[in-house]
């Protein structure tokens, strides 16, 4: 329980502070830390009785001479959870060192408890990271589902509960060009430094005992959030926005989130996490600086991204070649997109574009003249719509981060 590296650090620092040599032994009486490093690895016979009785002992010069590896001073038990795990000794005449004894003992026990708690927390975090990574890459032909259920249960998580996956990406914004110059994962060093703070921030919002929160890569944090059917998805979106706002306020970072679909099985949870990562990537291309993206709003884009760049290029070239040569192609593209996503309704399309309906009519007439096809023919319009989405996707695809 008491590691030699920690024992040596405590003994060295404490010896320098109080001016007397401090040594620390393990539960067998072996010295594992000492201000006088020559004593490390030797046997301290007085510690055996102190560990047995859990009572401190002092030794004069004559008494110490009769004990193996012991010098004049005081030896006190180190106790955690009622069990002696070692001793701490201070070298000097008993009258000199007695005043330091209880202080050194308590300080050492505090540092020991903190070390154990930190190690336990780190082990739990690593276990959660491994669990989330295994779910993200889950293949029933490779890994037994019961094994993952068992591992999750050991960590206190019931994978039979309905969950929804959320993927967060945290970056340092490029002030020169916030969108065009951003590179996923670029601020690796910065993210590693603030990793614990980011995890704490997200866990404060996703605080359900069944929420699995873990780092998946530098700057990426995954959440398998316990989903309650009576809680609307808008509440989850609001939680993600709150995380984004808090992170931005704390350190000037930018946080975005992708949200998958609710899932109640390992297969579905795997898909939900992949969907969350896809939503995050696709949303960055299509929605600019919006902080939260739902895969339910991006299913068509996800399918287009999956077919590959050559197929998207061919669709774009054969369907919208004439339109793309126009100087106002981005405006025409947005008009086609708004027309389709507004249910082919002129009023709703003009509202979505924030322009007068006559402007929409003018643009639609221009599109029909260039393509030679009526936009009232929904099959033609849908082909144009898919071509517009392909153009928005650009040269990148959507591959999940695990």
Short mmCIF file of C-alpha atoms in Angstrom, two decimals:
data_model
loop_
_atom_site.label_atom_id
_atom_site.label_comp_id
_atom_site.label_asym_id
_atom_site.label_seq_id
_atom_site.Cartn_x
_atom_site.Cartn_y
_atom_site.Cartn_z
CA UNK A 1 0.00 0.00 0.00
CA UNK A 2 2.89 2.38 0.81
CA UNK A 3 5.02 2.67 -2.32
CA UNK A 4 8.81 3.14 -1.97
CA UNK A 5 8.77 6.18 -4.27
CA UNK A 6 6.15 7.94 -2.15
CA UNK A 7 7.89 6.90 1.08
CA UNK A 8 11.22 8.28 -0.12
CA UNK A 9 9.61 11.55 -1.22
CA UNK A 10 7.88 12.02 2.14
CA UNK A 11 10.96 11.06 4.16
CA UNK A 12 13.28 13.31 2.18
CA UNK A 13 11.00 16.34 2.29
CA UNK A 14 10.13 15.93 5.98
CA UNK A 15 13.77 15.46 7.00
CA UNK A 16 14.67 18.71 5.26
CA UNK A 17 11.89 20.59 7.05
CA UNK A 18 12.36 19.41 10.67
CA UNK A 19 16.14 19.01 10.59
CA UNK A 20 16.10 15.40 11.86
CA UNK A 21 16.36 12.28 9.75
CA UNK A 22 13.00 10.66 9.03
CA UNK A 23 12.66 7.08 7.84
CA UNK A 24 9.63 5.10 6.75
CA UNK A 25 9.25 1.32 6.82
CA UNK A 26 6.78 -1.06 5.28
CA UNK A 27 4.62 -3.51 7.24
CA UNK A 28 7.57 -5.93 7.49
CA UNK A 29 9.92 -3.40 9.07
CA UNK A 30 12.02 -2.81 5.94
CA UNK A 31 13.13 0.80 5.37
CA UNK A 32 11.61 2.05 2.10
CA UNK A 33 12.26 5.76 2.53
CA UNK A 34 14.82 7.81 4.49
CA UNK A 35 16.43 11.22 4.57
CA UNK A 36 19.65 9.22 4.90
CA UNK A 37 19.33 7.16 1.71
CA UNK A 38 22.00 4.70 2.93
CA UNK A 39 19.39 3.22 5.28
CA UNK A 40 16.92 2.39 2.50
CA UNK A 41 16.61 -1.38 2.14
CA UNK A 42 17.80 -2.15 5.69
CA UNK A 43 15.79 -3.83 8.45
CA UNK A 44 14.43 -1.66 11.30
CA UNK A 45 13.78 -4.09 14.13
CA UNK A 46 11.92 -1.64 16.39
CA UNK A 47 9.19 -1.25 13.75
CA UNK A 48 8.07 -4.86 14.15
CA UNK A 49 6.76 -4.32 17.68
CA UNK A 50 5.34 -0.88 16.86
CA UNK A 51 3.36 -2.40 13.95
CA UNK A 52 2.13 -5.25 16.18
CA UNK A 53 0.92 -3.01 19.01
CA UNK A 54 0.12 0.08 16.90
CA UNK A 55 1.71 2.08 19.71
CA UNK A 56 4.64 4.53 19.37
CA UNK A 57 7.97 3.71 20.99
CA UNK A 58 11.07 5.71 21.94
CA UNK A 59 14.60 4.37 22.07
CA UNK A 60 17.57 5.77 23.94
CA UNK A 61 21.08 5.22 22.65
CA UNK A 62 21.54 2.10 24.79
CA UNK A 63 18.17 0.64 23.79
CA UNK A 64 18.77 1.34 20.10
CA UNK A 65 22.14 -0.37 20.29
CA UNK A 66 20.43 -3.65 21.21
CA UNK A 67 18.10 -3.53 18.18
CA UNK A 68 19.05 -4.24 14.59
CA UNK A 69 19.10 -1.22 12.30
CA UNK A 70 17.78 1.14 15.00
CA UNK A 71 19.16 4.49 16.10
CA UNK A 72 18.09 6.69 19.03
CA UNK A 73 14.76 8.37 18.44
CA UNK A 74 11.07 7.67 18.11
CA UNK A 75 9.08 5.21 15.99
CA UNK A 76 5.33 5.63 15.33
CA UNK A 77 2.84 3.39 13.51
CA UNK A 78 1.28 4.45 10.20
CA UNK A 79 -2.34 3.39 10.35
CA UNK A 80 -4.96 3.46 7.61
CA UNK A 81 -8.45 1.98 8.01
CA UNK A 82 -7.42 0.57 11.38
CA UNK A 83 -4.48 -1.36 9.95
CA UNK A 84 -0.79 -0.62 10.47
CA UNK A 85 0.84 -0.42 7.03
CA UNK A 86 4.27 0.68 8.21
CA UNK A 87 6.06 3.04 10.56
CA UNK A 88 7.67 6.44 10.55
CA UNK A 89 10.79 6.98 12.63
CA UNK A 90 12.64 10.14 13.64
CA UNK A 91 16.32 9.94 14.55
CA UNK A 92 17.54 11.93 17.55
CA UNK A 93 17.30 11.93 21.31
CA UNK A 94 13.75 11.12 22.40
CA UNK A 95 13.39 14.47 24.15
CA UNK A 96 14.35 16.29 20.94
CA UNK A 97 12.17 14.43 18.47
CA UNK A 98 9.11 13.66 20.59
CA UNK A 99 7.57 17.06 19.76
CA UNK A 100 7.69 16.21 16.04
CA UNK A 101 6.41 12.67 16.35
CA UNK A 102 2.63 13.10 16.18
CA UNK A 103 2.86 15.85 13.55
CA UNK A 104 5.05 13.74 11.24
CA UNK A 105 2.85 10.69 11.75
CA UNK A 106 -0.36 12.54 10.90
CA UNK A 107 1.14 14.30 7.90
CA UNK A 108 2.48 11.03 6.54
CA UNK A 109 -0.88 9.30 7.01
CA UNK A 110 -2.66 12.17 5.24
CA UNK A 111 -0.28 11.97 2.29
CA UNK A 112 -0.69 8.20 2.21
CA UNK A 113 -4.49 8.43 2.14
CA UNK A 114 -4.36 11.07 -0.60
CA UNK A 115 -2.03 8.86 -2.63
CA UNK A 116 -4.35 5.88 -2.26
CA UNK A 117 -7.38 7.96 -3.22
CA UNK A 118 -5.60 9.42 -6.25
CA UNK A 119 -4.44 6.00 -7.39
CA UNK A 120 -7.93 4.60 -6.90
CA UNK A 121 -9.45 7.46 -8.88
CA UNK A 122 -6.92 7.08 -11.68
CA UNK A 123 -7.56 3.34 -11.85
CA UNK A 124 -11.33 3.96 -11.99
CA UNK A 125 -10.86 6.54 -14.75
CA UNK A 126 -8.69 4.19 -16.78
CA UNK A 127 -11.22 1.40 -16.33
CA UNK A 128 -14.02 3.72 -17.51
CA UNK A 129 -11.89 4.78 -20.50
CA UNK A 130 -11.29 1.13 -21.43
CA UNK A 131 -14.99 0.30 -21.02
CA UNK A 132 -16.11 3.18 -23.22
CA UNK A 133 -13.45 2.36 -25.84
CA UNK A 134 -14.59 -1.27 -25.91
CA UNK A 135 -18.22 -0.22 -26.34
CA UNK A 136 -17.27 2.23 -29.08
CA UNK A 137 -15.48 -0.55 -30.99
CA UNK A 138 -17.82 -3.36 -29.92
CA UNK A 139 -18.06 -6.33 -32.26
CA UNK A 140 -20.14 -9.26 -30.98
CA UNK A 141 -18.04 -11.64 -33.10
CA UNK A 142 -14.89 -10.55 -31.28
CA UNK A 143 -15.96 -9.72 -27.72
CA UNK A 144 -18.59 -11.47 -25.62
CA UNK A 145 -21.32 -9.05 -24.61
CA UNK A 146 -21.64 -10.73 -21.21
CA UNK A 147 -17.99 -9.93 -20.53
CA UNK A 148 -18.57 -6.21 -21.07
CA UNK A 149 -21.71 -6.35 -18.93
CA UNK A 150 -19.64 -7.97 -16.16
CA UNK A 151 -16.84 -5.40 -16.38
CA UNK A 152 -19.35 -2.55 -16.33
CA UNK A 153 -21.09 -4.03 -13.29
CA UNK A 154 -17.76 -4.17 -11.44
CA UNK A 155 -17.52 -0.41 -11.98
CA UNK A 156 -21.11 0.11 -10.82
CA UNK A 157 -22.71 0.55 -14.28
CA UNK A 158 -25.72 -1.38 -15.54
CA UNK A 159 -25.49 -1.56 -19.33
CA UNK A 160 -29.07 -2.82 -19.56
CA UNK A 161 -30.32 0.70 -18.80
CA UNK A 162 -31.24 2.92 -21.72
CA UNK A 163 -28.50 5.39 -22.57
CA UNK A 164 -27.66 7.93 -25.23
CA UNK A 165 -24.10 8.65 -26.32
CA UNK A 166 -22.65 12.15 -26.38
CA UNK A 167 -19.24 12.99 -27.85
CA UNK A 168 -17.50 16.21 -26.82
CA UNK A 169 -14.60 17.80 -28.65
CA UNK A 170 -12.67 20.57 -26.89
CA UNK A 171 -10.25 22.71 -28.89
CA UNK A 172 -8.24 25.88 -28.58
CA UNK A 173 -9.83 28.20 -31.14
CA UNK A 174 -7.62 29.65 -33.86
CA UNK A 175 -8.14 33.38 -33.52
CA UNK A 176 -6.91 33.98 -37.05
CA UNK A 177 -9.56 31.86 -38.72
CA UNK A 178 -11.92 30.21 -36.27
CA UNK A 179 -13.41 27.78 -38.74
CA UNK A 180 -11.04 27.29 -41.63
CA UNK A 181 -7.85 26.89 -39.61
CA UNK A 182 -9.16 24.57 -36.93
CA UNK A 183 -7.42 21.21 -36.81
CA UNK A 184 -9.00 18.41 -34.81
CA UNK A 185 -6.66 17.33 -32.04
CA UNK A 186 -4.09 20.09 -32.69
CA UNK A 187 -3.95 21.37 -29.09
CA UNK A 188 -2.98 17.93 -27.75
CA UNK A 189 -0.62 19.32 -25.15
CA UNK A 190 -3.15 21.87 -23.90
CA UNK A 191 -5.90 19.25 -23.65
CA UNK A 192 -3.64 16.92 -21.67
CA UNK A 193 -2.96 19.68 -19.15
CA UNK A 194 -6.64 20.50 -18.56
CA UNK A 195 -7.95 16.94 -18.89
CA UNK A 196 -8.96 16.57 -15.23
CA UNK A 197 -10.69 19.94 -15.20
CA UNK A 198 -12.66 19.08 -18.35
CA UNK A 199 -13.75 15.75 -16.90
CA UNK A 200 -14.85 17.45 -13.69
CA UNK A 201 -16.85 20.06 -15.60
CA UNK A 202 -18.68 17.46 -17.68
CA UNK A 203 -19.33 15.22 -14.67
CA UNK A 204 -20.90 18.12 -12.80
CA UNK A 205 -23.53 18.33 -15.55
CA UNK A 206 -23.81 14.60 -16.27
CA UNK A 207 -23.95 13.68 -12.61
CA UNK A 208 -26.17 10.59 -12.67
CA UNK A 209 -24.40 7.66 -10.99
CA UNK A 210 -25.03 5.65 -14.17
CA UNK A 211 -23.48 8.24 -16.50
CA UNK A 212 -20.21 6.88 -17.93
CA UNK A 213 -17.82 9.77 -18.60
CA UNK A 214 -14.32 9.15 -19.94
CA UNK A 215 -11.59 10.61 -22.12
CA UNK A 216 -11.33 8.89 -25.51
CA UNK A 217 -8.44 10.92 -26.98
CA UNK A 218 -6.74 14.26 -26.24
CA UNK A 219 -9.50 16.84 -26.48
CA UNK A 220 -12.24 14.19 -26.87
CA UNK A 221 -14.54 13.10 -24.04
CA UNK A 222 -17.32 10.55 -24.39
CA UNK A 223 -20.46 10.30 -22.28
CA UNK A 224 -22.86 7.35 -22.14
CA UNK A 225 -25.69 9.23 -20.49
CA UNK A 226 -28.53 7.44 -18.74
CA UNK A 227 -31.56 8.41 -20.81
CA UNK A 228 -34.93 8.83 -19.17
CA UNK A 229 -37.89 8.51 -21.50
CA UNK A 230 -39.88 11.21 -19.70
CA UNK A 231 -37.08 13.74 -20.22
CA UNK A 232 -37.19 15.51 -23.60
CA UNK A 233 -34.16 15.52 -25.89
CA UNK A 234 -34.19 19.31 -25.65
CA UNK A 235 -33.07 18.95 -22.02
CA UNK A 236 -30.06 16.92 -23.13
CA UNK A 237 -29.24 19.56 -25.74
CA UNK A 238 -29.49 22.21 -23.03
CA UNK A 239 -27.08 20.22 -20.83
CA UNK A 240 -24.57 20.02 -23.66
CA UNK A 241 -24.87 23.76 -24.28
CA UNK A 242 -24.26 24.36 -20.59
CA UNK A 243 -21.07 22.29 -20.73
CA UNK A 244 -19.94 24.29 -23.76
CA UNK A 245 -20.64 27.60 -22.01
CA UNK A 246 -18.87 26.61 -18.79
CA UNK A 247 -15.77 25.36 -20.61
CA UNK A 248 -15.63 28.52 -22.73
CA UNK A 249 -15.92 30.71 -19.62
CA UNK A 250 -13.27 28.80 -17.68
CA UNK A 251 -10.39 28.69 -20.08
CA UNK A 252 -11.25 30.31 -23.39
CA UNK A 253 -11.64 26.88 -24.99
CA UNK A 254 -14.27 25.84 -27.50
CA UNK A 255 -16.45 22.81 -26.73
CA UNK A 256 -18.83 21.16 -29.18
CA UNK A 257 -21.03 18.11 -28.77
CA UNK A 258 -22.56 15.44 -30.97
CA UNK A 259 -25.57 13.45 -29.74
CA UNK A 260 -26.51 9.93 -30.84
CA UNK A 261 -29.77 8.01 -30.52
CA UNK A 262 -31.14 6.38 -27.33
CA UNK A 263 -29.96 2.78 -26.97
CA UNK A 264 -30.72 -0.14 -24.65
CA UNK A 265 -28.29 -2.82 -25.90
CA UNK A 266 -24.56 -3.05 -26.51
CA UNK A 267 -25.03 -3.08 -30.29
CA UNK A 268 -27.28 -0.03 -30.17
CA UNK A 269 -24.99 1.75 -27.69
CA UNK A 270 -22.04 1.15 -30.01
CA UNK A 271 -24.06 2.66 -32.87
CA UNK A 272 -25.15 5.58 -30.69
CA UNK A 273 -21.55 6.49 -29.90
CA UNK A 274 -20.47 6.24 -33.54
CA UNK A 275 -23.47 8.40 -34.46
CA UNK A 276 -22.50 10.99 -31.84
CA UNK A 277 -19.00 11.24 -33.33
CA UNK A 278 -20.43 11.51 -36.85
CA UNK A 279 -22.84 14.24 -35.71
CA UNK A 280 -19.92 16.15 -34.23
CA UNK A 281 -17.87 16.03 -37.42
CA UNK A 282 -20.71 16.61 -39.85
CA UNK A 283 -22.13 19.42 -37.76
CA UNK A 284 -18.77 21.23 -37.88
CA UNK A 285 -18.98 21.33 -41.69
CA UNK A 286 -22.64 22.15 -42.00
CA UNK A 287 -23.56 24.28 -39.00
CA UNK A 288 -20.55 26.49 -38.50
CA UNK A 289 -20.04 27.43 -34.87
CA UNK A 290 -23.18 25.78 -33.45
CA UNK A 291 -22.12 23.98 -30.24
CA UNK A 292 -24.50 20.98 -30.31
CA UNK A 293 -25.42 18.63 -33.17
CA UNK A 294 -28.02 15.84 -33.19
CA UNK A 295 -27.53 12.85 -35.47
CA UNK A 296 -31.31 12.82 -36.03
CA UNK A 297 -30.88 16.08 -37.95
CA UNK A 298 -27.97 14.74 -39.98
CA UNK A 299 -28.98 11.27 -41.15
CA UNK A 300 -28.98 12.19 -44.86
CA UNK A 301 -25.61 13.88 -44.50
CA UNK A 302 -24.26 10.80 -42.71
CA UNK A 303 -25.33 8.54 -45.58
CA UNK A 304 -23.78 10.88 -48.13
CA UNK A 305 -20.53 10.97 -46.18
CA UNK A 306 -20.49 7.17 -46.07
CA UNK A 307 -20.70 6.68 -49.85
CA UNK A 308 -17.29 8.21 -50.42
CA UNK A 309 -15.91 11.30 -52.07
CA UNK A 310 -15.85 10.01 -55.70
CA UNK A 311 -19.56 9.22 -55.63
CA UNK A 312 -20.36 12.60 -54.08
CA UNK A 313 -18.27 14.40 -56.68
CA UNK A 314 -20.04 12.59 -59.51
CA UNK A 315 -23.47 13.48 -58.05
CA UNK A 316 -22.44 17.11 -57.74
CA UNK A 317 -20.93 17.38 -61.22
CA UNK A 318 -23.81 15.70 -63.04
CA UNK A 319 -26.63 17.35 -61.10
CA UNK A 320 -25.46 20.89 -60.36
CA UNK A 321 -22.67 21.55 -62.83
CA UNK A 322 -24.35 24.60 -64.36
CA UNK A 323 -25.27 26.08 -61.01
CA UNK A 324 -21.75 25.74 -59.63
CA UNK A 325 -20.35 28.03 -62.31
CA UNK A 326 -22.53 30.89 -61.08
CA UNK A 327 -20.89 33.53 -58.91
CA UNK A 328 -23.81 33.29 -56.47
CA UNK A 329 -23.65 29.48 -56.23
CA UNK A 330 -23.53 29.51 -52.39
CA UNK A 331 -26.75 31.56 -52.35
CA UNK A 332 -28.43 29.26 -54.86
CA UNK A 333 -27.28 26.23 -52.91
CA UNK A 334 -28.71 27.58 -49.67
CA UNK A 335 -31.99 28.35 -51.44
CA UNK A 336 -32.35 24.78 -52.71
CA UNK A 337 -31.50 23.44 -49.26
CA UNK A 338 -34.01 25.71 -47.52
CA UNK A 339 -36.72 24.91 -50.11
CA UNK A 340 -36.39 21.17 -49.48
CA UNK A 341 -35.94 21.34 -45.71
CA UNK A 342 -38.99 23.63 -45.46
CA UNK A 343 -41.22 21.01 -47.04
CA UNK A 344 -41.33 22.83 -50.42
CA UNK A 345 -43.17 25.67 -48.72
CA UNK A 346 -42.36 29.17 -49.99
CA UNK A 347 -43.25 30.98 -46.77
CA UNK A 348 -41.20 28.69 -44.55
CA UNK A 349 -38.27 28.74 -46.98
CA UNK A 350 -38.15 32.54 -47.05
CA UNK A 351 -38.31 32.61 -43.24
CA UNK A 352 -35.43 30.13 -43.01
CA UNK A 353 -33.34 32.24 -45.40
CA UNK A 354 -34.37 35.54 -43.74
CA UNK A 355 -35.32 37.06 -47.11
CA UNK A 356 -38.56 38.20 -48.75
CA UNK A 357 -40.56 35.49 -50.51
CA UNK A 358 -40.15 37.33 -53.82
CA UNK A 359 -36.38 36.93 -53.46
CA UNK A 360 -36.87 33.19 -53.09
CA UNK A 361 -39.10 33.12 -56.16
CA UNK A 362 -36.46 35.03 -58.15
CA UNK A 363 -33.72 32.61 -57.12
CA UNK A 364 -35.89 29.57 -57.88
CA UNK A 365 -36.68 30.90 -61.35
CA UNK A 366 -32.96 31.37 -61.94
CA UNK A 367 -32.24 27.81 -60.83
CA UNK A 368 -34.95 26.44 -63.13
CA UNK A 369 -33.60 28.42 -66.09
CA UNK A 370 -30.05 27.16 -65.56
CA UNK A 371 -30.97 23.52 -64.93
CA UNK A 372 -33.91 23.37 -67.36
CA UNK A 373 -35.84 21.47 -64.70
CA UNK A 374 -38.85 22.60 -62.62
CA UNK A 375 -38.28 22.77 -58.86
CA UNK A 376 -41.88 21.70 -58.38
CA UNK A 377 -40.77 18.24 -59.51
CA UNK A 378 -39.76 16.89 -56.15
CA UNK A 379 -37.58 14.08 -57.52
CA UNK A 380 -35.46 16.60 -59.42
CA UNK A 381 -35.36 18.91 -56.44
CA UNK A 382 -34.29 16.12 -54.10
CA UNK A 383 -31.42 15.22 -56.43
CA UNK A 384 -30.33 18.88 -56.36
CA UNK A 385 -30.72 18.87 -52.59
CA UNK A 386 -28.39 15.87 -52.22
CA UNK A 387 -25.89 17.54 -54.54
CA UNK A 388 -26.00 20.68 -52.38
CA UNK A 389 -25.34 18.61 -49.24
CA UNK A 390 -22.47 16.85 -50.99
CA UNK A 391 -20.97 20.23 -51.78
CA UNK A 392 -21.31 21.33 -48.17
CA UNK A 393 -19.59 18.15 -46.95
CA UNK A 394 -16.53 19.02 -49.03
CA UNK A 395 -13.66 16.54 -49.22
CA UNK A 396 -13.97 15.05 -45.74
CA UNK A 397 -15.89 12.05 -44.49
CA UNK A 398 -17.29 11.06 -41.13
CA UNK A 399 -15.39 8.42 -39.22
CA UNK A 400 -16.03 7.85 -35.55
CA UNK A 401 -13.43 8.63 -32.89
CA UNK A 402 -12.93 5.96 -30.28
#
